[in-house]
mmCIF file of C-alpha atoms in Angstrom:
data_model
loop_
_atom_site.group_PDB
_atom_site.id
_atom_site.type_symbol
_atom_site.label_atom_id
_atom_site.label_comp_id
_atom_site.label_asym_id
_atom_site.label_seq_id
_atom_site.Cartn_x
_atom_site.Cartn_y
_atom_site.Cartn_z
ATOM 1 C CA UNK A 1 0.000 0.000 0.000
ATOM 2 C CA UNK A 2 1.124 3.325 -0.854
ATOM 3 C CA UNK A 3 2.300 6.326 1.486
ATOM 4 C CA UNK A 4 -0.204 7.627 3.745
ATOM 5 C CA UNK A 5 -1.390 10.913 3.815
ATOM 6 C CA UNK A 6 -0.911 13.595 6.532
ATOM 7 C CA UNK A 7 -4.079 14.996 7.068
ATOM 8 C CA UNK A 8 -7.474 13.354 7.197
ATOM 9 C CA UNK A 9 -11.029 15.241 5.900
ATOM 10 C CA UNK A 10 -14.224 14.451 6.390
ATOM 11 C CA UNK A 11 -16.872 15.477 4.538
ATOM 12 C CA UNK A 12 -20.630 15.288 3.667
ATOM 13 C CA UNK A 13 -24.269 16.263 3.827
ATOM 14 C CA UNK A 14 -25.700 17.596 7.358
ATOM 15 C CA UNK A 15 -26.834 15.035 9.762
ATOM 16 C CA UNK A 16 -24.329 11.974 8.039
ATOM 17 C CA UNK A 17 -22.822 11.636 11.395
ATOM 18 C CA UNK A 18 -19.439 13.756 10.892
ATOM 19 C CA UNK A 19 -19.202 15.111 14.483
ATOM 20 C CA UNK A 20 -20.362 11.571 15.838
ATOM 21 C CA UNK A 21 -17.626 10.394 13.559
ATOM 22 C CA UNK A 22 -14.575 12.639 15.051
ATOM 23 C CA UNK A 23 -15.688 11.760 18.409
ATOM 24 C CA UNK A 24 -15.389 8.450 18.039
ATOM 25 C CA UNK A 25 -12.483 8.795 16.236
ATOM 26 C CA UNK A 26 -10.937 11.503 18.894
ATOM 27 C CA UNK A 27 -12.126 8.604 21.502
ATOM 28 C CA UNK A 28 -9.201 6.400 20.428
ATOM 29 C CA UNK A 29 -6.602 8.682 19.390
ATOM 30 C CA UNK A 30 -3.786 8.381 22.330
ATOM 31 C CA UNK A 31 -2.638 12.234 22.142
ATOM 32 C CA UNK A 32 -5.231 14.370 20.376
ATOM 33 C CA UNK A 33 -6.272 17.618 20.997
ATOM 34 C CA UNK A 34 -8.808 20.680 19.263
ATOM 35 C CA UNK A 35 -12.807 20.450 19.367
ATOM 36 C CA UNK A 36 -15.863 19.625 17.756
ATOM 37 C CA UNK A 37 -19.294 21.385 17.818
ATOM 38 C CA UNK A 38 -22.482 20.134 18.922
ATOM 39 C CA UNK A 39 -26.057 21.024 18.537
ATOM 40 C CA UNK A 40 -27.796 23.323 21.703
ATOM 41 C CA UNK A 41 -31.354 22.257 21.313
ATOM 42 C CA UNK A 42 -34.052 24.221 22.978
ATOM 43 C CA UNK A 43 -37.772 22.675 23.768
ATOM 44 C CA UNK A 44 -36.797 20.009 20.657
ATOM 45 C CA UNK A 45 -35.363 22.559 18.357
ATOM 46 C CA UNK A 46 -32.347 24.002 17.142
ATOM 47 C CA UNK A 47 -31.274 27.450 18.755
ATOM 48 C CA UNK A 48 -27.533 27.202 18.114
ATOM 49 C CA UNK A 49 -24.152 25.495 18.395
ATOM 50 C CA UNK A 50 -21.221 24.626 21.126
ATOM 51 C CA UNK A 51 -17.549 24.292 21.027
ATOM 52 C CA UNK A 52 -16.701 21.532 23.089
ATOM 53 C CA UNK A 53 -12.736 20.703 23.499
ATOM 54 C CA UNK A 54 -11.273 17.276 24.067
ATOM 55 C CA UNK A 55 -9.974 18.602 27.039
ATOM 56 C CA UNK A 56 -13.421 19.613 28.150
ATOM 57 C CA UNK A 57 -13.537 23.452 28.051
ATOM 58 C CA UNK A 58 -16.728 24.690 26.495
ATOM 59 C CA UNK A 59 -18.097 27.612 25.136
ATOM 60 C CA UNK A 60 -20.749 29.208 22.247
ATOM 61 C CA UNK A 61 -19.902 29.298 18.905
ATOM 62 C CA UNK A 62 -23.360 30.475 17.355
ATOM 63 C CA UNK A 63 -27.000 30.683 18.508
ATOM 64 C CA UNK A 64 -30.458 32.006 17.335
ATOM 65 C CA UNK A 65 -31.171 35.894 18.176
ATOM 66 C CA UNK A 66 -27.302 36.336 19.596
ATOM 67 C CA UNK A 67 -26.560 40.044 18.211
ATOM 68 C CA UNK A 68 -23.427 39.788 15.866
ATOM 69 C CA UNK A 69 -22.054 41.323 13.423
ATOM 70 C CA UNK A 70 -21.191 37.865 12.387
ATOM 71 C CA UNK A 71 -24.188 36.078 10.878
ATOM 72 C CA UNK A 72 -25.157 32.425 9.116
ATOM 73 C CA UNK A 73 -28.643 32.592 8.336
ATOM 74 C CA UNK A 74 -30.291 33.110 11.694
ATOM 75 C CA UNK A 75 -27.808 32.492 13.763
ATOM 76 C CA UNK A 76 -25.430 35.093 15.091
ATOM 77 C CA UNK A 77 -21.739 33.467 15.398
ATOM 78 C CA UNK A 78 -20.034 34.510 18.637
ATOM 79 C CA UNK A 79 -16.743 35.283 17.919
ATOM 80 C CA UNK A 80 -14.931 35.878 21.250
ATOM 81 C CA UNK A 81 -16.115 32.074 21.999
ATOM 82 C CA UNK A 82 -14.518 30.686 18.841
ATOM 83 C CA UNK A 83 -11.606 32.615 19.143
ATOM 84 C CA UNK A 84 -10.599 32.131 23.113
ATOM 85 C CA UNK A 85 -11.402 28.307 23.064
ATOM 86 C CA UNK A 86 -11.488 26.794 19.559
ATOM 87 C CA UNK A 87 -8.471 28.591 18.596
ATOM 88 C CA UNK A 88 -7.358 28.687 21.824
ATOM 89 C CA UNK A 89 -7.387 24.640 21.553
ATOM 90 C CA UNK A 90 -5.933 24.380 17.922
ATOM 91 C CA UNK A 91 -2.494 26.241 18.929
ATOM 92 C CA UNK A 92 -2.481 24.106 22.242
ATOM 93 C CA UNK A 93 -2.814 21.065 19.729
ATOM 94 C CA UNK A 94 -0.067 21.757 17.859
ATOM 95 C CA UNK A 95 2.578 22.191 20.079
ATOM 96 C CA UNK A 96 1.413 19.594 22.509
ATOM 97 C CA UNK A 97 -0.756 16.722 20.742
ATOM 98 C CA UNK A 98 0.406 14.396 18.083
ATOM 99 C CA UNK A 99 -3.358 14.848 16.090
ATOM 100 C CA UNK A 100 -5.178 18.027 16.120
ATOM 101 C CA UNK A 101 -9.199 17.435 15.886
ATOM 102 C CA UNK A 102 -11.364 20.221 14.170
ATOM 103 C CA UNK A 103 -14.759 19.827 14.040
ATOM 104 C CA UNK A 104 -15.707 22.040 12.324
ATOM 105 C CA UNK A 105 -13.950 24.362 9.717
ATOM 106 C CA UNK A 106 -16.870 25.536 8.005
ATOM 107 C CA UNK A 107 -19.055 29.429 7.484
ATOM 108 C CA UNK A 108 -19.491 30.103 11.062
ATOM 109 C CA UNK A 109 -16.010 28.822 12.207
ATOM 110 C CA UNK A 110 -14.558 30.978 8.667
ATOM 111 C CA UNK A 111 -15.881 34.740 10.348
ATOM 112 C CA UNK A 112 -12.708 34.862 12.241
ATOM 113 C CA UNK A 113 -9.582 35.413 10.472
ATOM 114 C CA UNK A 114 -7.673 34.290 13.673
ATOM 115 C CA UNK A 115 -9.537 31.066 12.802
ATOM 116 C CA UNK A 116 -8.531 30.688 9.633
ATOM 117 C CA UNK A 117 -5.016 31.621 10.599
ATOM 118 C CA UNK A 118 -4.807 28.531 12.936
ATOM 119 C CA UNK A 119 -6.412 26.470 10.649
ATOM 120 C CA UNK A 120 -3.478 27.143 8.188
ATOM 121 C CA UNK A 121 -0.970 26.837 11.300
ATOM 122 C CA UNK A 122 -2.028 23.628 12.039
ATOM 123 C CA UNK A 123 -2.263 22.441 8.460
ATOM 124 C CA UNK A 124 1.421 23.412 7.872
ATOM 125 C CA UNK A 125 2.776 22.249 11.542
ATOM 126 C CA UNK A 126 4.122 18.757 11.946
ATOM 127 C CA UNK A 127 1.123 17.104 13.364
ATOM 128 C CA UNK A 128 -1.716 15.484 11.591
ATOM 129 C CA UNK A 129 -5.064 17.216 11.792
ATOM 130 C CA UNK A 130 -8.577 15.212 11.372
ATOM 131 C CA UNK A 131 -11.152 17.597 10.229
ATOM 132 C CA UNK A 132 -14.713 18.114 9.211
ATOM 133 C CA UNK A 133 -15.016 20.514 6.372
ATOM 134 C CA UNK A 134 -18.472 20.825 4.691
ATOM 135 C CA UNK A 135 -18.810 19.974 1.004
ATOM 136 C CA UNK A 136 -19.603 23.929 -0.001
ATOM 137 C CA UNK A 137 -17.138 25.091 -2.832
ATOM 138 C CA UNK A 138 -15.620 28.259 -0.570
ATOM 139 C CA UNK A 139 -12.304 29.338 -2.063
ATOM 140 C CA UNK A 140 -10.520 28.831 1.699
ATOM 141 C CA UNK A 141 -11.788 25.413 2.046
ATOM 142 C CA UNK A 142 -11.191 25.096 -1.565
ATOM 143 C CA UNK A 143 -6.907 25.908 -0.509
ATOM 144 C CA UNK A 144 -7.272 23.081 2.360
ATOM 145 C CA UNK A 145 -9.144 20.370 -0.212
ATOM 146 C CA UNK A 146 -6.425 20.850 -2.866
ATOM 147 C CA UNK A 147 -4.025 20.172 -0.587
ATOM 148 C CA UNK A 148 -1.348 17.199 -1.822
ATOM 149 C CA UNK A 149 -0.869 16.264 1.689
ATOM 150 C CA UNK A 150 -4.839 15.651 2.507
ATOM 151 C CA UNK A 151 -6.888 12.375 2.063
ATOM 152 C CA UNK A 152 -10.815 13.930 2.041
ATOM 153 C CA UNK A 153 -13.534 11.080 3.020
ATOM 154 C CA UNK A 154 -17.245 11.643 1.979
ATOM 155 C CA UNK A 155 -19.606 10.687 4.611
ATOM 156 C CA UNK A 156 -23.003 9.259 3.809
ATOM 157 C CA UNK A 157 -25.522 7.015 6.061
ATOM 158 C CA UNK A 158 -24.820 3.525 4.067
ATOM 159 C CA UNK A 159 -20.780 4.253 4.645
ATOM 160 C CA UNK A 160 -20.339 5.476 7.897
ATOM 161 C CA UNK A 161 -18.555 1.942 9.353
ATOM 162 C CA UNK A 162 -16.690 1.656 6.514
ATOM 163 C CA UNK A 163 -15.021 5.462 6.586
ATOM 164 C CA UNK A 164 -14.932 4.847 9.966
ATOM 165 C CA UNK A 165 -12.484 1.556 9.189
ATOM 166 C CA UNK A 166 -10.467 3.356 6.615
ATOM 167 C CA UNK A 167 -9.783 6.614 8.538
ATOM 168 C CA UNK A 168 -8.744 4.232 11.492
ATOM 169 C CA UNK A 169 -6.201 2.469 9.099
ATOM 170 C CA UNK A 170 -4.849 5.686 7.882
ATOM 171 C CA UNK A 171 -4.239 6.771 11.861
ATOM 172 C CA UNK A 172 -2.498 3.831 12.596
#
């Protein structure tokens, strides 16, 4: 088999399972670091979105009504949130963790250039990073896609165990 790739993508439709995915996937990894985002539901619905770290720091990284400048359809994306403890996380990653987990680098995550800065850091630094990216053609994500150095896996329901199997192989 050839030469394995640095850094592992993940991509696909919402709801395919991508964060559920990197958490399993973070679950195994023996020195990872970064986040992932989760849903904050509200009497059944949607009213925004978390950063959780794997070290278990936690903060807002959009919700419904929040006044931003910063907005992604209804949801106003709270910047200082992203910035202090998602980025925060990313530059802890790459100078202490072997595998730097971002879940996600998509619109809300691209309002902060400090963000997208990391992102770049992390991408060029010697560690691997496993990311979900969504499938949307934006010229940054574009950059990261083309990459020669990343492998990108597309996420559907029938495939999930399998990409789970092959993104496992490619860690270890």
């Amino acid at each position: 088999m050839g030469k394995k790739k640095k850094h592992i993508l993940i991509t696909g439709k919402p709801g395919t399972g991508k964060t559920t995915l990197i958490k399993r996937l973070a679950s195994i990894l023996p020195r990872a670091g970064g986040f992932y985002t989760e849903e904050i539901r509200h009497q059944g619905q949607r009213s925004g979105f978390k950063i959780v770290t794997l070290s278990g720091k936690e903060g807002i990284l959009a919700q419904k009504g929040w006044n931003s400048p910063f907005r992604i359809g209804s949801y106003g994306v709270k910047l200082e949130d992203l910035e202090k403890i998602g980025v925060g996380e990313i530059e802890k990653a790459i100078v202490s963790s072997e595998v730097i987990v971002i879940d996600e680098i998509g619109k809300m995550e691209l309002c902060s250039n400090k963000f997208q800065e990391v992102v770049i850091k992390a991408f060029e630094s010697d560690k691997r990073v496993l990311a979900v990216i969504p499938v949307s053609p934006i010229p940054f994500l574009e950059k990261i896609k083309n990459r020669s150095d990343v492998v990108i896996f597309p996420l559907s329901y029938s495939n999930r165990e399998n990409v789970y199997q092959e993104i496992r192989k490619e860690l270890f």
